[in-house]
Tab-separated table of C-alpha atoms in Angstrom:
chain	number	residue	atom	x	y	z
A	1	MET	CA	17.551	-77.523	110.674
A	2	ILE	CA	17.311	-73.966	109.406
A	3	GLN	CA	17.946	-70.358	110.340
A	4	PHE	CA	16.732	-67.165	108.957
A	5	GLN	CA	18.638	-63.791	108.756
A	6	THR	CA	17.467	-60.522	107.058
A	7	GLY	CA	19.279	-58.930	104.398
A	8	SER	CA	20.826	-55.542	104.649
A	9	THR	CA	21.201	-52.160	103.194
A	10	ILE	CA	23.622	-52.426	100.417
A	11	LYS	CA	24.722	-49.999	97.776
A	12	PRO	CA	24.669	-51.400	94.269
A	13	ASP	CA	28.078	-51.296	92.466
A	14	PRO	CA	27.780	-51.969	88.844
A	15	LYS	CA	31.333	-52.762	88.622
A	16	GLY	CA	30.893	-55.457	91.518
A	17	ALA	CA	31.835	-59.158	90.974
A	18	TYR	CA	28.730	-60.434	93.394
A	19	ALA	CA	25.144	-60.682	92.700
A	20	LEU	CA	22.997	-58.425	94.848
A	21	TYR	CA	19.526	-60.023	95.251
A	22	GLY	CA	16.275	-58.042	96.227
A	23	SER	CA	12.778	-59.479	96.662
A	24	ASN	CA	12.427	-61.005	93.475
A	25	GLY	CA	15.944	-62.108	92.341
A	26	ILE	CA	19.170	-60.365	91.344
A	27	ILE	CA	18.509	-56.450	91.015
A	28	GLY	CA	22.331	-55.715	90.272
A	29	LYS	CA	25.908	-56.211	91.586
A	30	SER	CA	27.748	-55.695	94.824
A	31	SER	CA	31.480	-55.178	95.594
A	32	GLY	CA	31.238	-57.624	98.617
A	33	PHE	CA	29.298	-60.570	99.476
A	34	GLN	CA	27.647	-61.572	102.463
A	35	PHE	CA	26.666	-65.193	101.970
A	36	GLU	CA	28.355	-68.230	100.431
A	37	ARG	CA	25.131	-69.437	99.236
A	38	GLY	CA	21.782	-69.811	100.124
A	39	ILE	CA	17.864	-69.244	99.963
A	40	ILE	CA	16.744	-65.703	99.258
A	41	ILE	CA	13.025	-65.000	100.258
A	42	GLY	CA	11.214	-61.940	99.316
A	43	ARG	CA	10.339	-59.983	102.399
A	44	VAL	CA	8.586	-56.920	101.097
A	45	GLY	CA	6.474	-56.030	98.413
A	46	ASN	CA	4.671	-57.420	95.432
A	47	TYR	CA	7.139	-60.585	95.345
A	48	CYS	CA	6.848	-61.241	98.926
A	49	GLY	CA	7.216	-64.669	99.670
A	50	SER	CA	9.078	-65.456	96.454
A	51	VAL	CA	11.961	-67.937	96.777
A	52	GLN	CA	15.331	-68.119	94.877
A	53	TYR	CA	18.496	-70.205	95.445
A	54	SER	CA	22.025	-68.866	95.068
A	55	HIS	CA	24.627	-71.366	94.517
A	56	SER	CA	27.346	-69.140	94.518
A	57	THR	CA	28.505	-66.025	96.972
A	58	PHE	CA	26.011	-63.201	96.959
A	59	SER	CA	24.884	-60.236	98.848
A	60	ALA	CA	21.176	-59.449	99.720
A	61	SER	CA	18.885	-56.271	100.371
A	62	GLY	CA	16.849	-55.414	103.306
A	63	ASN	CA	13.840	-56.535	101.231
A	64	THR	CA	14.870	-60.081	101.330
A	65	ILE	CA	15.169	-62.813	104.376
A	66	ILE	CA	17.861	-65.150	103.819
A	67	ALA	CA	17.305	-69.093	104.782
A	68	LEU	CA	20.580	-70.782	105.909
A	69	PRO	CA	20.925	-74.182	107.045
A	70	LEU	CA	22.099	-74.649	110.559
A	71	GLU	CA	25.887	-75.909	110.911
A	72	GLY	CA	25.986	-79.490	109.980
A	73	ASN	CA	22.853	-79.408	107.590
A	74	GLU	CA	24.401	-77.827	104.633
A	75	GLU	CA	23.698	-80.730	102.470
A	76	LEU	CA	20.049	-80.211	102.893
A	77	ILE	CA	19.809	-76.931	100.861
A	78	PRO	CA	18.194	-78.409	97.878
A	79	TYR	CA	15.497	-79.959	100.276
A	80	LEU	CA	14.906	-76.675	102.063
A	81	TYR	CA	14.670	-74.717	98.913
A	82	TYR	CA	12.209	-76.818	97.259
A	83	THR	CA	10.189	-77.289	100.507
A	84	LEU	CA	10.015	-73.392	100.992
A	85	LYS	CA	9.271	-72.820	97.281
A	86	HIS	CA	6.303	-75.005	97.666
A	87	LEU	CA	4.970	-73.466	100.774
A	88	SER	CA	3.744	-70.656	98.756
A	89	LEU	CA	4.911	-68.082	101.195
A	90	GLY	CA	3.206	-65.177	99.951
A	91	GLN	CA	-0.133	-66.583	101.416
A	92	PHE	CA	1.433	-65.618	104.681
A	93	ALA	CA	2.151	-62.023	103.720
A	94	SER	CA	0.592	-59.462	106.138
A	95	GLY	CA	-0.081	-55.798	105.337
A	96	SER	CA	-2.028	-54.580	102.230
A	97	ALA	CA	-0.428	-51.578	100.773
A	98	GLN	CA	2.798	-52.958	101.394
A	99	PRO	CA	2.726	-56.528	101.939
A	100	GLN	CA	5.440	-58.291	104.087
A	101	ILE	CA	6.476	-61.372	105.405
A	102	THR	CA	8.398	-61.853	108.864
A	103	GLN	CA	10.542	-64.300	110.203
A	104	SER	CA	8.404	-65.157	113.024
A	105	VAL	CA	5.771	-66.211	110.406
A	106	LEU	CA	8.259	-68.405	108.629
A	107	LYS	CA	9.492	-70.103	111.935
A	108	THR	CA	6.053	-71.160	112.568
A	109	GLN	CA	5.297	-73.116	109.412
A	110	PRO	CA	5.047	-77.007	109.775
A	111	VAL	CA	7.472	-78.815	107.576
A	112	LEU	CA	7.467	-82.536	107.044
A	113	ILE	CA	11.072	-84.106	107.210
A	114	PRO	CA	11.504	-87.333	105.516
A	115	PRO	CA	13.863	-90.137	106.534
A	116	VAL	CA	17.522	-89.462	106.547
A	117	SER	CA	18.149	-92.085	103.790
A	118	PHE	CA	15.720	-90.202	101.264
A	119	LEU	CA	17.003	-86.636	102.038
A	120	LYS	CA	20.557	-87.694	101.150
A	121	ILE	CA	19.463	-89.133	97.713
A	122	PHE	CA	17.009	-86.237	97.107
A	123	CYS	CA	19.766	-83.468	98.048
A	124	SER	CA	22.765	-85.482	96.059
A	125	VAL	CA	20.625	-85.232	92.777
A	126	THR	CA	18.709	-82.055	93.141
A	127	PHE	CA	22.078	-80.128	94.424
A	128	GLU	CA	23.503	-80.832	91.047
A	129	LEU	CA	20.546	-80.036	89.001
A	130	LEU	CA	20.573	-76.621	91.023
A	131	ARG	CA	24.247	-75.882	90.032
A	132	GLN	CA	23.643	-76.702	86.608
A	133	ILE	CA	20.480	-74.245	86.499
A	134	ASP	CA	22.775	-71.590	88.370
A	135	HIS	CA	25.485	-72.288	85.434
A	136	LEU	CA	22.853	-71.821	82.735
A	137	LYS	CA	21.555	-68.470	84.096
A	138	LYS	CA	24.951	-67.143	84.030
A	139	GLU	CA	25.958	-68.426	80.580
A	140	ASN	CA	22.326	-66.756	79.587
A	141	GLU	CA	23.424	-63.570	81.015
A	142	ASN	CA	26.681	-63.823	79.183
A	143	LEU	CA	24.918	-64.407	75.784
A	144	HIS	CA	22.650	-61.437	76.397
A	145	LYS	CA	25.482	-59.369	77.100
A	146	THR	CA	27.150	-60.402	73.876
A	147	ARG	CA	23.867	-59.712	72.000
A	148	GLU	CA	23.465	-56.148	73.244
A	149	LEU	CA	27.189	-55.543	72.233
A	150	LEU	CA	27.064	-56.904	68.606
A	151	LEU	CA	23.248	-55.757	67.857
A	152	PRO	CA	23.763	-52.064	67.445
A	153	GLY	CA	26.889	-52.672	65.152
A	154	LEU	CA	25.133	-55.432	63.074
A	155	ILE	CA	22.087	-53.254	62.432
A	156	SER	CA	24.054	-50.464	61.499
A	157	GLY	CA	26.398	-52.321	59.132
A	158	ARG	CA	29.512	-51.476	61.029
A	159	LEU	CA	29.910	-55.393	61.882
A	160	ASP	CA	30.153	-57.685	58.915
A	161	LEU	CA	28.516	-61.045	59.893
A	162	GLU	CA	31.212	-62.808	57.653
A	163	ARG	CA	34.147	-61.288	59.949
A	164	VAL	CA	32.428	-62.138	63.210
């Protein structure tokens, strides 16, 4: 149902078009992408075991494990995402100075698989919700950039609110 893949060393590119994920979410941009969409698990450090979802193309650093559905199970991504998120994966981390979680540990976790009819209904509803969440995150990012662009001009008086 699911396969795991470790992220790779990627050089961030501020001008890149694709999100670059680290162990706790987006850490920058990259000029290329590795995955169409998927579930990103923090592999190393304080955020070891954190679970993120990307609805769009992305790259992932070596501090991550990517969970991808096996061929033919793509529609199960929402179920897999919420299942991994609620397993509290951080509890399976080893190492004290630099905690980490491995693919072998992830592969041994038992997961309840509901009937296919339930899975289809759940995934059709939650897939749309995940898509909307992704859209709102991007919109938030654009609003933040706009604010950062306008704020200095407004504070200095170089920009007049009535003309904006």
